[in-house]
Amino acid sequence: PIIERKKMKLKAVIAVSVLAIAAATGGWMYYRYESAPKNLELYGNVDIRQVNLAFLWPERIKSILVEEGDFVKAGQPVAEQETDILKIEIEQAKAAEQAAYQTYLALKNGSRPEDIAKAEAAVLVAQSRLHLAQKDFERVDGIFKSTKGQGVSKQSLDTQSSQLQVAKNELFSAQKSLELAKIGPRAEDVARAYAQWQQTKAQVAQLELKLKQSTLYAPLDTTVRSRLLQPGDMASAQVPVLALAINSPKWVRAYVNEVNLGKIKPGQQAYVTIDAYPNEKIPGHVGFISSVAEFTPKTVQTPDLRTNLVYEVRILVDDKENHLRLGMPATVSFE
């Protein structure tokens, strides 16, 4: 009996020792679990950039080529203006440009051989008229002197003298015209004609650019958010026609308090989850950490106090499946 009692006591001591060791081990493991660093989670909202497209020139909208929700590629036409009047203006400007160009060529190339020959012929005609006028004057003057004014009147003599002077002046003018024909136009006239031609060319280029700008093109791969105007509306540079959401990049705007600020850094791997796909982790990385503290925005669903100072963090997301939408609440985790 004494030996049995000793065995029973020994078993009880062993059992108590085992329980004590188990309790100590559990307490140590619980302490290690509680003191171990937890995975950091942040709360924020999905944010994207958007583009408001507007025509540069006031004109009536002819057609809008996309609907809300459509995905459009970069360079794809999305809206058009009426261009009938503009095309007529372009034709008029091209005609004026061609006329200015021909004027410039005529001055640049100088006088044609035919023009010089014509000027030389005019000199010969003027010389003949002068010779005839000289003979008529000499004949009238001889009669006047021989008859002492009885054969012809003094008025007739004066008339012949005037005609002789006119013939001399015509010859002088024809000779100067011949000289100008041989010299050609002045350099200043050529330069002025060239400038006028360039001005008309610029007007044509401006109108053709305006014609090109009468069609709106998507600047990037985007999704149509809103059609703000409709065909028939008068467009202007101050009123957007379409609002487009840029598909990439997308990011989650979240906020981190000062205690956890040291746990993240630019470029760090992160994962985003949303309520619509709770079991899907969308990969991303830290793209921006603000250097200025601010109060937690009311739109952020976080268990921390609203009055805590936090720092803005942007997590750039690789949303290949296009799950994220503007303003959607999201949870960001860092492993």
Tab-separated table of C-alpha atoms in Angstrom, residues 128-276:
chain	number	residue	atom	x	y	z
A	128	SER	CA	9.204	107.890	-135.760
A	129	ARG	CA	6.634	110.210	-134.236
A	130	LEU	CA	9.386	112.530	-133.071
A	131	HIS	CA	10.946	112.567	-136.526
A	132	LEU	CA	7.560	113.369	-138.119
A	133	ALA	CA	6.841	116.061	-135.563
A	134	GLN	CA	10.281	117.571	-136.178
A	135	LYS	CA	9.630	117.736	-139.938
A	136	ASP	CA	6.190	119.303	-139.480
A	137	PHE	CA	7.588	121.912	-137.164
A	138	GLU	CA	10.460	122.802	-139.494
A	139	ARG	CA	8.046	123.179	-142.437
A	140	VAL	CA	5.620	125.421	-140.555
A	141	ASP	CA	8.466	127.399	-139.032
A	142	GLY	CA	10.012	127.958	-142.501
A	143	ILE	CA	6.757	129.206	-143.973
A	144	PHE	CA	6.177	131.474	-140.981
A	145	LYS	CA	9.625	133.013	-141.311
A	146	SER	CA	9.572	133.327	-145.122
A	147	THR	CA	6.191	135.013	-145.222
A	148	LYS	CA	6.715	136.941	-142.014
A	149	GLY	CA	3.650	135.454	-140.487
A	150	GLN	CA	1.450	135.790	-143.540
A	151	GLY	CA	1.527	132.142	-144.747
A	152	VAL	CA	0.687	130.496	-141.396
A	153	SER	CA	-0.486	131.892	-138.146
A	154	LYS	CA	1.523	132.119	-134.981
A	155	GLN	CA	-0.975	129.732	-133.407
A	156	SER	CA	-0.200	127.031	-135.952
A	157	LEU	CA	3.492	127.419	-135.245
A	158	ASP	CA	2.902	127.088	-131.510
A	159	THR	CA	0.800	123.974	-132.068
A	160	GLN	CA	3.543	122.320	-134.085
A	161	SER	CA	6.086	123.257	-131.415
A	162	SER	CA	3.946	121.668	-128.718
A	163	GLN	CA	3.480	118.487	-130.753
A	164	LEU	CA	7.232	118.306	-131.216
A	165	GLN	CA	7.766	118.541	-127.446
A	166	VAL	CA	5.130	115.857	-126.802
A	167	ALA	CA	6.896	113.552	-129.251
A	168	LYS	CA	10.205	114.117	-127.443
A	169	ASN	CA	8.584	113.287	-124.099
A	170	GLU	CA	6.983	110.131	-125.503
A	171	LEU	CA	10.358	108.983	-126.796
A	172	PHE	CA	11.941	109.641	-123.397
A	173	SER	CA	9.171	107.654	-121.650
A	174	ALA	CA	9.509	104.744	-124.091
A	175	GLN	CA	13.271	104.649	-123.566
A	176	LYS	CA	12.865	104.542	-119.778
A	177	SER	CA	10.260	101.774	-120.063
A	178	LEU	CA	12.758	99.792	-122.138
A	179	GLU	CA	15.411	100.275	-119.477
A	180	LEU	CA	13.038	99.058	-116.739
A	181	ALA	CA	12.064	96.038	-118.842
A	182	LYS	CA	15.716	95.094	-119.197
A	183	ILE	CA	16.486	95.652	-115.476
A	184	GLY	CA	13.425	93.772	-114.250
A	185	PRO	CA	11.369	94.312	-111.062
A	186	ARG	CA	12.901	95.681	-107.876
A	187	ALA	CA	14.069	93.291	-105.169
A	188	GLU	CA	11.642	94.915	-102.740
A	189	ASP	CA	8.711	94.126	-105.038
A	190	VAL	CA	9.817	90.507	-105.319
A	191	ALA	CA	10.178	90.246	-101.522
A	192	ARG	CA	6.737	91.782	-100.964
A	193	ALA	CA	5.128	89.367	-103.442
A	194	TYR	CA	6.883	86.450	-101.735
A	195	ALA	CA	5.615	87.581	-98.307
A	196	GLN	CA	2.067	87.851	-99.625
A	197	TRP	CA	2.337	84.339	-101.053
A	198	GLN	CA	3.573	82.980	-97.709
A	199	GLN	CA	0.727	84.719	-95.926
A	200	THR	CA	-1.859	83.038	-98.127
A	201	LYS	CA	-0.112	79.678	-97.629
A	202	ALA	CA	-0.349	80.138	-93.864
A	203	GLN	CA	-4.055	80.887	-94.159
A	204	VAL	CA	-4.587	77.649	-96.093
A	205	ALA	CA	-2.585	75.694	-93.486
A	206	GLN	CA	-4.595	77.247	-90.665
A	207	LEU	CA	-7.902	76.319	-92.255
A	208	GLU	CA	-6.726	72.774	-92.987
A	209	LEU	CA	-5.649	72.415	-89.352
A	210	LYS	CA	-9.053	73.686	-88.311
A	211	LEU	CA	-10.616	71.022	-90.545
A	212	LYS	CA	-8.498	68.343	-88.871
A	213	GLN	CA	-9.472	69.648	-85.427
A	214	SER	CA	-13.143	69.394	-86.340
A	215	THR	CA	-12.831	65.708	-85.403
A	216	LEU	CA	-12.116	64.740	-81.794
A	217	TYR	CA	-9.752	61.815	-81.186
A	218	ALA	CA	-9.185	59.826	-78.016
A	219	PRO	CA	-5.783	60.846	-76.584
A	220	LEU	CA	-5.260	57.524	-74.739
A	221	ASP	CA	-6.879	54.155	-74.195
A	222	THR	CA	-9.961	55.242	-72.256
A	223	THR	CA	-13.557	54.408	-71.384
A	224	VAL	CA	-16.370	56.814	-72.211
A	225	ARG	CA	-17.900	58.059	-68.950
A	226	SER	CA	-20.374	60.673	-70.180
A	227	ARG	CA	-21.726	62.239	-73.368
A	228	LEU	CA	-22.085	65.840	-72.290
A	229	LEU	CA	-23.343	67.194	-75.651
A	230	GLN	CA	-25.399	65.673	-78.441
A	231	PRO	CA	-25.494	66.011	-82.270
A	232	GLY	CA	-27.019	69.360	-83.164
A	233	ASP	CA	-25.618	71.166	-80.118
A	234	MET	CA	-23.323	74.118	-80.684
A	235	ALA	CA	-19.832	73.217	-79.485
A	236	SER	CA	-17.256	75.597	-78.052
A	237	ALA	CA	-13.872	75.374	-76.379
A	238	GLN	CA	-15.406	76.067	-72.957
A	239	VAL	CA	-17.957	73.205	-73.039
A	240	PRO	CA	-16.695	69.574	-73.063
A	241	VAL	CA	-18.348	67.112	-75.408
A	242	LEU	CA	-17.185	63.862	-73.790
A	243	ALA	CA	-15.755	62.806	-70.435
A	244	LEU	CA	-13.287	59.906	-70.764
A	245	ALA	CA	-11.847	57.801	-67.945
A	246	ILE	CA	-8.213	56.793	-68.436
A	247	ASN	CA	-7.878	53.037	-67.907
A	248	SER	CA	-4.247	53.078	-66.841
A	249	PRO	CA	-2.775	53.928	-64.449
A	250	LYS	CA	-5.267	53.299	-61.654
A	251	TRP	CA	-4.410	53.726	-58.014
A	252	VAL	CA	-5.904	53.467	-54.543
A	253	ARG	CA	-5.658	56.606	-52.448
A	254	ALA	CA	-5.167	55.385	-48.870
A	255	TYR	CA	-3.904	56.888	-45.606
A	256	VAL	CA	-1.400	55.610	-43.044
A	257	ASN	CA	-0.790	56.898	-39.529
A	258	GLU	CA	2.592	57.911	-38.187
A	259	VAL	CA	3.077	54.659	-36.267
A	260	ASN	CA	2.891	52.554	-39.438
A	261	LEU	CA	4.521	55.085	-41.752
A	262	GLY	CA	7.908	53.413	-41.360
A	263	LYS	CA	6.514	50.063	-42.527
A	264	ILE	CA	6.016	51.144	-46.123
A	265	LYS	CA	8.314	52.629	-48.730
A	266	PRO	CA	8.079	53.621	-52.421
A	267	GLY	CA	8.046	50.620	-54.726
A	268	GLN	CA	6.956	48.199	-52.010
A	269	GLN	CA	4.715	45.325	-53.119
A	270	ALA	CA	1.061	45.652	-52.118
A	271	TYR	CA	-2.255	43.944	-52.781
A	272	VAL	CA	-5.698	45.464	-53.177
A	273	THR	CA	-8.988	43.751	-52.387
A	274	ILE	CA	-12.517	45.003	-52.932
A	275	ASP	CA	-15.884	43.817	-51.690
A	276	ALA	CA	-16.989	42.688	-55.155
